[in-house]
Tab-separated table of C-alpha atoms in Angstrom:
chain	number	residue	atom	x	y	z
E	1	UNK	CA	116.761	12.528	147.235
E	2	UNK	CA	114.632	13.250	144.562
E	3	UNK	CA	116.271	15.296	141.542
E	4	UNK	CA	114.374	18.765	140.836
E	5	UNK	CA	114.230	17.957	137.271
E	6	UNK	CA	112.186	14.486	137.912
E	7	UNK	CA	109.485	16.266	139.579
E	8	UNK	CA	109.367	18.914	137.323
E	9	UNK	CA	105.868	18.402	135.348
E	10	UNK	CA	105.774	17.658	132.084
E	11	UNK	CA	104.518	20.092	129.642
E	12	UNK	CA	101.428	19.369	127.817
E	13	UNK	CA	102.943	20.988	124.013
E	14	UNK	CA	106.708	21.115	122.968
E	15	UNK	CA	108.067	24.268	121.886
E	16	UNK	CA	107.182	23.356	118.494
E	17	UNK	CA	103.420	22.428	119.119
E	18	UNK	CA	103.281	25.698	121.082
E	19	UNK	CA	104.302	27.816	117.872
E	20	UNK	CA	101.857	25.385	115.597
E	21	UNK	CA	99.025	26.627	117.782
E	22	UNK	CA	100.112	30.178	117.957
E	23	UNK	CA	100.456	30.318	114.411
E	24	UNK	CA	97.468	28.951	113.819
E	25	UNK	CA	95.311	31.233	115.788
E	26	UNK	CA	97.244	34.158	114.373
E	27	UNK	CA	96.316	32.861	110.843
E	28	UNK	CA	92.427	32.258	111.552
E	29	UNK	CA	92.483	35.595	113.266
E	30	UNK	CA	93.280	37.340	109.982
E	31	UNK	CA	90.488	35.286	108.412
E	32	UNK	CA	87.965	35.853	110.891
E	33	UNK	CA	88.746	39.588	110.805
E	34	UNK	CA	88.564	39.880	107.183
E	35	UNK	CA	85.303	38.088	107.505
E	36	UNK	CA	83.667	39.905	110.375
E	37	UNK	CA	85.227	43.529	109.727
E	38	UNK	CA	82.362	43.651	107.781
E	39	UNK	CA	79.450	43.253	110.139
E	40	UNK	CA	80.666	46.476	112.300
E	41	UNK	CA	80.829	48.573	108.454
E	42	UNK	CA	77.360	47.422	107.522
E	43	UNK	CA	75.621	50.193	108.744
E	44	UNK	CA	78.749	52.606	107.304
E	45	UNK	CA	78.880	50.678	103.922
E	46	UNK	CA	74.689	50.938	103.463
E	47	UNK	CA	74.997	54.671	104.069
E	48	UNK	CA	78.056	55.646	101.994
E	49	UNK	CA	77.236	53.134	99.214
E	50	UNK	CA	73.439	53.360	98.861
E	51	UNK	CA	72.580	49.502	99.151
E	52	UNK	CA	69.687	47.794	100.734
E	53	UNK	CA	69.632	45.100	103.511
E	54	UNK	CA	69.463	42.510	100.811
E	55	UNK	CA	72.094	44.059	99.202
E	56	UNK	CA	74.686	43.644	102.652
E	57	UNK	CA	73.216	40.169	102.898
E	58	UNK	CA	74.883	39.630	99.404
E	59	UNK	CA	78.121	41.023	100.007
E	60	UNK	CA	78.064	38.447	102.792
E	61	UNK	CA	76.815	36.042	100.676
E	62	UNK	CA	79.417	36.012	98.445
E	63	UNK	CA	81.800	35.069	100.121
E	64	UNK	CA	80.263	31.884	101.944
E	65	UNK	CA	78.948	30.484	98.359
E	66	UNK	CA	82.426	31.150	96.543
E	67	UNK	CA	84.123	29.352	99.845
E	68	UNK	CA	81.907	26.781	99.605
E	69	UNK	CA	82.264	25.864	96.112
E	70	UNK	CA	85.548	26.689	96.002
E	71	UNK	CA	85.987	23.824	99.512
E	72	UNK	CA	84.413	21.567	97.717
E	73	UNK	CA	86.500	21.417	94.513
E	74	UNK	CA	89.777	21.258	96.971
E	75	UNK	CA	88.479	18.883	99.083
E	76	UNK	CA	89.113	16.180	96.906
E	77	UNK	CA	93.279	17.116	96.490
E	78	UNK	CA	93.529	18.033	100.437
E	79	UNK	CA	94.805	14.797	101.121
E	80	UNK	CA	97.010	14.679	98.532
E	81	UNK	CA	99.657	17.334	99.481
E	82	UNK	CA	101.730	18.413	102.280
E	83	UNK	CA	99.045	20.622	104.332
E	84	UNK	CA	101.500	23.321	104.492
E	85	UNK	CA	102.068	23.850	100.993
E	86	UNK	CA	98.483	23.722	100.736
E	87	UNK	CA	97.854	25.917	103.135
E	88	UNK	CA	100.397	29.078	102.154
E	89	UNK	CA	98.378	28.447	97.825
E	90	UNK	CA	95.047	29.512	99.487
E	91	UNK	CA	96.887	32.246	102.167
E	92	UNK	CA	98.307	33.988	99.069
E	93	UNK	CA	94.798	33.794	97.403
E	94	UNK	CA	93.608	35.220	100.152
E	95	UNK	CA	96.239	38.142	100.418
E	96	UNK	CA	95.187	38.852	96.910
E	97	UNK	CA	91.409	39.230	97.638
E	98	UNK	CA	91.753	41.221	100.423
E	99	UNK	CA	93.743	43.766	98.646
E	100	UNK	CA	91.072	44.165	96.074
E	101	UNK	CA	88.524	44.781	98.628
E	102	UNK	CA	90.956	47.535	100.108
E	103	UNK	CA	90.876	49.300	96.661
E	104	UNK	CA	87.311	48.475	95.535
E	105	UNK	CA	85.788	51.646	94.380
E	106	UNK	CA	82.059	50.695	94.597
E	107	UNK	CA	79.567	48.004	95.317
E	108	UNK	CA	80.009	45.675	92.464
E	109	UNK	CA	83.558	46.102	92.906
E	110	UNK	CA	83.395	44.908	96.446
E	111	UNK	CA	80.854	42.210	95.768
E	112	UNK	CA	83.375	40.492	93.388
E	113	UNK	CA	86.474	41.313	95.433
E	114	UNK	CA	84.757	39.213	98.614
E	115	UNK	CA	83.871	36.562	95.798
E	116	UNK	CA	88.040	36.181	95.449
E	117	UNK	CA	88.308	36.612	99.267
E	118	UNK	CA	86.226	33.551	99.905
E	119	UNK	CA	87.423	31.035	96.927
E	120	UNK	CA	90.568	31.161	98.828
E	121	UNK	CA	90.067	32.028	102.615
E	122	UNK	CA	87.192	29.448	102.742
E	123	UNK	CA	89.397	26.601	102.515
E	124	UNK	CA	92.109	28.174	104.956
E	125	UNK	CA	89.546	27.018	108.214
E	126	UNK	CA	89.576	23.516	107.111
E	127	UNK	CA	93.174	23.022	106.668
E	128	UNK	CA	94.005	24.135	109.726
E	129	UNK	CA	91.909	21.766	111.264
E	130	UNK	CA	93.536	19.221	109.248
E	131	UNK	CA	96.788	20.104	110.879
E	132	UNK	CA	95.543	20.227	114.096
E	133	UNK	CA	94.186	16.585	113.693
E	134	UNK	CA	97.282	15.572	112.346
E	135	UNK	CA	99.176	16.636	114.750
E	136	UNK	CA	97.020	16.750	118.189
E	137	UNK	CA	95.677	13.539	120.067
E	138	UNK	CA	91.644	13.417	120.704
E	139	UNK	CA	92.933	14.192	124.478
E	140	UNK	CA	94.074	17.495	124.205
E	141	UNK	CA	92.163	18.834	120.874
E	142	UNK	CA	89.427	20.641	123.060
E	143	UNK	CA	92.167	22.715	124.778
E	144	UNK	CA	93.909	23.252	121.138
E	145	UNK	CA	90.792	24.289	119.958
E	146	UNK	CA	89.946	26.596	122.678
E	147	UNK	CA	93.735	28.472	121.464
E	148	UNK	CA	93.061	28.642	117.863
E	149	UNK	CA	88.954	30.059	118.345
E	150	UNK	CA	90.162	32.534	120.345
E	151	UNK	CA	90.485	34.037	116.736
E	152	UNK	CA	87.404	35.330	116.837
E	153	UNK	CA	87.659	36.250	120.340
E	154	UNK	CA	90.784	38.739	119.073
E	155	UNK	CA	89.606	39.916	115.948
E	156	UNK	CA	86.721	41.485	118.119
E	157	UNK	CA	89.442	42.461	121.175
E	158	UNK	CA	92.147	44.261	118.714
E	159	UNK	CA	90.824	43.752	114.926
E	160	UNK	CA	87.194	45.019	115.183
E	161	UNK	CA	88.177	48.529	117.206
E	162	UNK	CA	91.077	49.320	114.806
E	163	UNK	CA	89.784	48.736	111.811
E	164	UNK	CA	86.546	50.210	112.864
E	165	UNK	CA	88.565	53.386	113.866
E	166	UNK	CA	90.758	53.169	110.749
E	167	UNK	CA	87.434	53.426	109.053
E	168	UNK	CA	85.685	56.336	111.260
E	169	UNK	CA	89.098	58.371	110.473
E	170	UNK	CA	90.076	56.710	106.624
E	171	UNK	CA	87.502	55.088	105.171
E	172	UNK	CA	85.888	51.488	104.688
E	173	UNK	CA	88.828	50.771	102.573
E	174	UNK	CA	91.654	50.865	105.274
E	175	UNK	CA	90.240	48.065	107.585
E	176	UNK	CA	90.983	45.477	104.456
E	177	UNK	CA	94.143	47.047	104.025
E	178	UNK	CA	95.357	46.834	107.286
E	179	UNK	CA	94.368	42.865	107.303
E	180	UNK	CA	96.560	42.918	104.209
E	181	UNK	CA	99.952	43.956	105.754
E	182	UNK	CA	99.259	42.583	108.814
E	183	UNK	CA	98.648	39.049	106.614
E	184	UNK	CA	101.218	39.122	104.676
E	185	UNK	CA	103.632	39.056	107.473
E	186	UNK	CA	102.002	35.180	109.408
E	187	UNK	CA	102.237	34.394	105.344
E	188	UNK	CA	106.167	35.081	105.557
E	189	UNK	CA	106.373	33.264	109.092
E	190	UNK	CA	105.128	30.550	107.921
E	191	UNK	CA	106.668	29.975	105.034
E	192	UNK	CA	109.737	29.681	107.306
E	193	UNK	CA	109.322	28.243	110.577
E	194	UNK	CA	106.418	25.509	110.005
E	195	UNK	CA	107.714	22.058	109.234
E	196	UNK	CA	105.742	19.903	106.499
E	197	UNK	CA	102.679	18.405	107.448
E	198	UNK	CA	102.569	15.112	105.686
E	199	UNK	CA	102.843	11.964	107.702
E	200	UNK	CA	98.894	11.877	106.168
E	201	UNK	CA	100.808	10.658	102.580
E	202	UNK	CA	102.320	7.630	103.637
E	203	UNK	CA	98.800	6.139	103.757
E	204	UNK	CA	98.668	4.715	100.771
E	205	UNK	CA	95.626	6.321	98.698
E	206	UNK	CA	95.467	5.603	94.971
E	207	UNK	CA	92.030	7.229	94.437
E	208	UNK	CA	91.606	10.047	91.692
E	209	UNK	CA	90.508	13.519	93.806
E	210	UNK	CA	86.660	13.161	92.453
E	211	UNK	CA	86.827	9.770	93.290
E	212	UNK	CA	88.198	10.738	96.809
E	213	UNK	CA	85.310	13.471	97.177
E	214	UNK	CA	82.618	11.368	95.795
E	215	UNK	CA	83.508	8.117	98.675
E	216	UNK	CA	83.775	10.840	101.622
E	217	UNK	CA	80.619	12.530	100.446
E	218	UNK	CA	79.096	9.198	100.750
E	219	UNK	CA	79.693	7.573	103.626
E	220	UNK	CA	76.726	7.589	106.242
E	221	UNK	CA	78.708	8.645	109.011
E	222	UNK	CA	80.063	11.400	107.321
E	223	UNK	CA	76.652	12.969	106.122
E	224	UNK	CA	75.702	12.971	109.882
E	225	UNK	CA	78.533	15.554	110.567
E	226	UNK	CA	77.702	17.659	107.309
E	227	UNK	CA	73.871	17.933	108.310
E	228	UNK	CA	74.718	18.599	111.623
E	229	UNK	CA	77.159	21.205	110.462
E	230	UNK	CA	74.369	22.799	107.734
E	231	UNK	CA	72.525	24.492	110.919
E	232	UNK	CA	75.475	24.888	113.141
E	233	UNK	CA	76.451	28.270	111.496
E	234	UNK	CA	73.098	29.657	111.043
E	235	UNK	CA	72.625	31.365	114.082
E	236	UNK	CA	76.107	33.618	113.467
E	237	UNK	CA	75.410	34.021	109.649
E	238	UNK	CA	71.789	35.223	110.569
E	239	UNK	CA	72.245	37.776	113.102
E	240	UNK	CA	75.947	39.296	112.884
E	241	UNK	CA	76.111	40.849	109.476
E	242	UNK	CA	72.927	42.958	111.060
E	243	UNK	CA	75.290	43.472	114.340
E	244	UNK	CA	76.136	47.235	113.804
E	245	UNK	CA	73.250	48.428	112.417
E	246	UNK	CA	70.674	46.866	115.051
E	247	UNK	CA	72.941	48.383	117.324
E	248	UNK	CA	72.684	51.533	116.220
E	249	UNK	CA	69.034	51.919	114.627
E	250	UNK	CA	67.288	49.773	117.473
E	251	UNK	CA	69.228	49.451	120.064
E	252	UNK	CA	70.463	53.163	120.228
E	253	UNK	CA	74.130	52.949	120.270
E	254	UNK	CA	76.229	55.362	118.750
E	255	UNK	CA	78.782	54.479	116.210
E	256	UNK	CA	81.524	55.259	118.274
E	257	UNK	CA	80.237	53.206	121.123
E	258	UNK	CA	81.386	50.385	118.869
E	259	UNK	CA	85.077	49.584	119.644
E	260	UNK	CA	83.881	49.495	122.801
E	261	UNK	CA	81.490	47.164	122.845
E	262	UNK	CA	83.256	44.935	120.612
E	263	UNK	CA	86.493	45.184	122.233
E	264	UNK	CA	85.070	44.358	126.071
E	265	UNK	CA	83.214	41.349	124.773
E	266	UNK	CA	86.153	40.096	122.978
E	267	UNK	CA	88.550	40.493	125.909
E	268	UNK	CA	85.818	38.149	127.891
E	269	UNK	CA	86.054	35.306	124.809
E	270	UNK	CA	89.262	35.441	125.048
E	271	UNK	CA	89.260	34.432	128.810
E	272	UNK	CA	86.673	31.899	128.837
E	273	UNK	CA	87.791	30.406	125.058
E	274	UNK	CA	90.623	28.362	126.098
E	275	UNK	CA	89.098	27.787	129.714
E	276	UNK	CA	86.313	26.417	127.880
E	277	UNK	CA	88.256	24.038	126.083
E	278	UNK	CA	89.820	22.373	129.103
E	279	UNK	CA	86.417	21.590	130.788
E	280	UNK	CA	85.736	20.020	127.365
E	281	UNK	CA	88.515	18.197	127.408
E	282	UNK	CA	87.635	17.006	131.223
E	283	UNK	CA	83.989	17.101	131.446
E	284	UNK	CA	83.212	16.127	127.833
E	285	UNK	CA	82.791	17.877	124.432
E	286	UNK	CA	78.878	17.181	124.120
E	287	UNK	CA	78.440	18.433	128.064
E	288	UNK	CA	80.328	21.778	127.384
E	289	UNK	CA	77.941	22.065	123.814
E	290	UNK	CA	74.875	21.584	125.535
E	291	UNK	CA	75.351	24.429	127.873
E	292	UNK	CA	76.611	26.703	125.352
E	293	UNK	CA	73.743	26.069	123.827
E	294	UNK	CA	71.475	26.886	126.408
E	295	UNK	CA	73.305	30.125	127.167
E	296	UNK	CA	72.926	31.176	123.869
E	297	UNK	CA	68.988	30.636	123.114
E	298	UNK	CA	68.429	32.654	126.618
E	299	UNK	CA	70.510	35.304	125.280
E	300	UNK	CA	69.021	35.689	121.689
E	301	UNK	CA	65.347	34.982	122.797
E	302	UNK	CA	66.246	38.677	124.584
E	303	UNK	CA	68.226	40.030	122.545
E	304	UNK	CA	66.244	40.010	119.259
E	305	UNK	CA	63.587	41.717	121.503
E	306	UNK	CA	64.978	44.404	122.513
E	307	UNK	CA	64.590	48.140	121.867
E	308	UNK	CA	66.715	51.157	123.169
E	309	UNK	CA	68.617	49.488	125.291
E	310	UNK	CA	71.896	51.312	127.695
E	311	UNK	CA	75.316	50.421	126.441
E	312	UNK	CA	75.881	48.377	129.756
E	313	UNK	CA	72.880	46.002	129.129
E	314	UNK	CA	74.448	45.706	125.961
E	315	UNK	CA	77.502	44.840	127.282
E	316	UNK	CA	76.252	42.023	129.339
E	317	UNK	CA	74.148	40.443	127.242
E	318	UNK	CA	77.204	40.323	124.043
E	319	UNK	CA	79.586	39.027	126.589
E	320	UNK	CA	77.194	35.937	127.740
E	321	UNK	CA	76.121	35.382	124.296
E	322	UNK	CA	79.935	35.189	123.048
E	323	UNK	CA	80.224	32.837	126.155
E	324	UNK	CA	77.576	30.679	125.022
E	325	UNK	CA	78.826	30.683	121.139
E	326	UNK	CA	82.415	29.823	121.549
E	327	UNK	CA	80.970	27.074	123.948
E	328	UNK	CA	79.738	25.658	120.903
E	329	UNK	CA	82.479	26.649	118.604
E	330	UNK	CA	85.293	25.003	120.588
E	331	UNK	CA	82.909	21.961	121.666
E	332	UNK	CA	82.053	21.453	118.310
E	333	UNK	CA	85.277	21.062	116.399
E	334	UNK	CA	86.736	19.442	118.828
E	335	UNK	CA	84.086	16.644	118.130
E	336	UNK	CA	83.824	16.747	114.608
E	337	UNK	CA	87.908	16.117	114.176
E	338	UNK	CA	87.096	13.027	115.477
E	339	UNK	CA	84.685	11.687	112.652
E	340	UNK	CA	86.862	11.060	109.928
E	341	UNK	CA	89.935	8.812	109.588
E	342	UNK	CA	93.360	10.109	109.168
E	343	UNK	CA	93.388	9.451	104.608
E	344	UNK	CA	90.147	11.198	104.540
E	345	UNK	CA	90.388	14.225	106.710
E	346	UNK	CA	91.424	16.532	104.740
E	347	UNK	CA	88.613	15.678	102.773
E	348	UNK	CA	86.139	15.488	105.262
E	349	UNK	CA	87.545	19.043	106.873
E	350	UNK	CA	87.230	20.616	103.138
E	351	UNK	CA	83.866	19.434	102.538
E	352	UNK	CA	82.473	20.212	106.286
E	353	UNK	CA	84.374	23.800	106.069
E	354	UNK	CA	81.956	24.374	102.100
E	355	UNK	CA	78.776	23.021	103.784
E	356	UNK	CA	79.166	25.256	106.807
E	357	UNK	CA	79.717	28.334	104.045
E	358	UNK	CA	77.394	27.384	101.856
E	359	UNK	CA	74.361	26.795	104.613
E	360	UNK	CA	75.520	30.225	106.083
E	361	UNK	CA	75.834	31.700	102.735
E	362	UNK	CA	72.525	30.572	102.114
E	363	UNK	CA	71.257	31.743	106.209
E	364	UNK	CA	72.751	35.289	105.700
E	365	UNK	CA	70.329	35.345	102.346
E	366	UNK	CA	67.364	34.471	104.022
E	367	UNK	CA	67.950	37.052	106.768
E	368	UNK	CA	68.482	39.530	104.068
E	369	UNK	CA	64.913	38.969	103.346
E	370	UNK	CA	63.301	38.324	106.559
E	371	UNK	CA	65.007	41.976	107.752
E	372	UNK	CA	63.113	44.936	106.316
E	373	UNK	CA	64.934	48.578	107.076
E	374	UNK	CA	62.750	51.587	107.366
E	375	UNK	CA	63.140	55.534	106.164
E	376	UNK	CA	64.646	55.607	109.867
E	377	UNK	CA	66.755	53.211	109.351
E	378	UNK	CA	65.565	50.659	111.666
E	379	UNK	CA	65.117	47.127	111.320
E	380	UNK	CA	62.289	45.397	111.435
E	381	UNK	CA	61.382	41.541	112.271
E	382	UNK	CA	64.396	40.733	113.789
E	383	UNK	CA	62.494	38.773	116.728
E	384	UNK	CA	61.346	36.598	113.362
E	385	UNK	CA	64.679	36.171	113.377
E	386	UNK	CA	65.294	35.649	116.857
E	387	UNK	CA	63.212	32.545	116.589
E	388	UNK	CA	64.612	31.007	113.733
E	389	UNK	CA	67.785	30.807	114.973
E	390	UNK	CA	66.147	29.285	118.317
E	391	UNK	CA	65.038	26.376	115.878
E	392	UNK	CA	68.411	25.837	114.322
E	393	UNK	CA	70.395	26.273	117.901
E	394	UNK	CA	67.698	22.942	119.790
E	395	UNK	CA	68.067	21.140	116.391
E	396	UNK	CA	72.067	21.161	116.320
E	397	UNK	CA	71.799	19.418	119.920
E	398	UNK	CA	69.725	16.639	118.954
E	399	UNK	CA	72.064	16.265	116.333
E	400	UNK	CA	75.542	16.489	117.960
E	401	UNK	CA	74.245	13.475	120.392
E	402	UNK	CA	74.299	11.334	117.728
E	403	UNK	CA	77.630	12.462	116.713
E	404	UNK	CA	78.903	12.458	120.090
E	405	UNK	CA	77.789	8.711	120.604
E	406	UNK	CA	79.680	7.983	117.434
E	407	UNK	CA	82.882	9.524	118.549
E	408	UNK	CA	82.747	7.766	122.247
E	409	UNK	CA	82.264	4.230	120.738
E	410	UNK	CA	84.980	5.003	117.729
E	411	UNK	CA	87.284	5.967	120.964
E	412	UNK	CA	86.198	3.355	123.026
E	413	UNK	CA	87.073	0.757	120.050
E	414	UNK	CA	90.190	2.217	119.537
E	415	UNK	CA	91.647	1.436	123.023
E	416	UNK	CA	93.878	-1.209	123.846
């Protein structure tokens, strides 16, 4: 007779992997929030501070060029250091940057304080990607993924309606400040619980960091990945620091409909985010990309067209478009872990991680100026930039097949 135990399946994480992922999505969570709380407060922080569109644009700005340049000068010493330690020198940064956006007493103020935010929580993204490499076989990544982007999923389910209620009832400030405590205690958890992530050091690697930078930079196969991943972010950097006020000024919505809205289209991302992973892991990464893809370009060639518009149409069309985007999200990492080998992935994830801030740095810019707001406060040409991001979503594919092919024959090789 068979014993229970030897039918018993067997898991498909430890314990231990389990918390790593946990953590991990708890940590991007906090940066996610700190970076999106500010799309929802864009039509609050125009208002109470007097600034422009272009203005916003910079705030957001900011932060992707300072986490770009800031990825690319670590990039060269991420493989030279336990990714943990690495990882808690750029969380404190972080801390630190947040808190002086939670006290910033005007716009210049708050345009440097996101400069400190983003020299640090740039870098965070790539590093935990890193680990999850590290750590995760090719097999299972797409389902790992799926756990650690449902980040952004969260941020909009319980970050985005708090802090936007903190700062209907308190102020702009208190969103920032409630990342800040909230931060401060994953900082202290994993400080104490996560083991050192170095088994990357025994690879012996005698190359100076610029040296190290300058050879990953180089390599063909790597640029492939880092032009792929220069138009990858352009859609989100383009349209979501406009989110709020669109939503408001075209669409109709009141401020207060916000949570709301934010909230129920998180709660669906966070159902289909890890879902999504597993068909990626089953079906294929590319497969699950393309169709995210698709979703989304049927979504924003409507929604960039829109005018007054109920909140339940609304509804609908945020929740397939967050569908469609995570798609690529989780489809997407998951593929471009594979492209590096193990002594030059924290390089590679540093690097990728400033190109994608930089080229949505430079995206949010250029929707700064394609957006014009009126004495009304709406916003003008935003089906200009509907189709703009079109371009940059049917590029990416073309791209990501190349990419894709790379990875299958790299995994093909490496069979026994």
């Amino acid at each position: 007779m068979t014993k229970p135990e030897e039918t018993k399946p067997k898991a498909v994480f430890t314990r231990y992997e389990a918390f790593v992922i946990a953590i991990l999505a708890i940590l991007q969570f906090t940066v996610v929030l700190d970076f999106m709380v500010l799309s929802p407060l864009g039509a609050q922080l125009m208002e109470e501070l007097k600034i422009l569109p272009s203005q916003f644009s910079a705030v957001v700005s900011a932060y992707a060029f300072s986490a770009g340049i800031s990825g690319l000068l670590a990039a060269g010493f991420a493989d030279k250091f336990d990714r943990k330690k690495f990882l808690l020198v750029f969380y404190a940064g972080f801390l630190f940057g947040t808190f002086m956006c939670g006290i910033a007493p005007d716009y210049n103020a708050l345009l440097i304080a996101r400069i400190i935010t983003g020299i640090f929580g740039g870098v965070i993204s790539s590093i935990s990607f890193s680990i999850i490499t590290d750590l995760f076989k090719m097999e299972v990544r797409g389902r790992v993924m799926g756990f650690v982007q449902m980040a952004f999923a969260g941020s909009q389910v319980l970050g985005l309606p708090i802090g936007l209620y903190l700062a209907n009832k308190f102020g702009w400030h208190s969103p920032f400040l409630m990342i800040l405590g909230f931060s401060a205690v994953v900082g202290v958890i994993i400080l104490i619980y996560m083991k050192p992530v170095n088994a990357h050091l025994k690879t012996k690697n005698d190359r100076n960091a610029f040296h190290h930078l300058a050879l990953t930079i180089s390599k063909p196969v790597y640029l492939k990945g880092f032009l792929a991943t220069t138009l990858l972010a352009t859609g989100g950097f383009m349209l979501m620091p406009f989110g709020s006020a669109f939503s408001i000024h075209n669409l109709g919505l009141k401020m207060e409909q916000l949570p709301l809205l934010y909230g129920v289209t998180g709660v669906f991302s966070m159902i289909f985010g890890p879902l999504t992973g597993k068909i990626s892991d089953k079906v294929g990464k590319y497969k699950v990309f393309v169709a995210g893809t698709i979703v989304s370009m049927l979504i924003v060639g409507i929604y960039t067209n829109l005018n007054e518009t109920p909140l339940w149409e609304v509804l609908i069309l945020n929740i397939i478009l967050f569908i469609g985007i995570s798609s690529r999200i989780i489809s997407s990492s998951a593929l471009m872990t594979a492209i590096p080998e193990p002594q030059d992935r924290g390089a590679f994830m540093g690097i990728n991680s400033s190109i994608q801030q930089i080229s949505g740095g430079i995206a949010a810019w250029c929707a700064g100026l394609i957006v014009v707001k009126t004495d009304s406060g709406k916003l003008e040409n935003y089906p200009i930039l509907g189709v703009v991001v079109l371009v940059a979503l049917l590029v990416t594919v073309i791209q990501f097949f190349f990419i894709n092919k790379y990875v299958q024959s790299k995994l093909h090789k490496a069979q026994p």
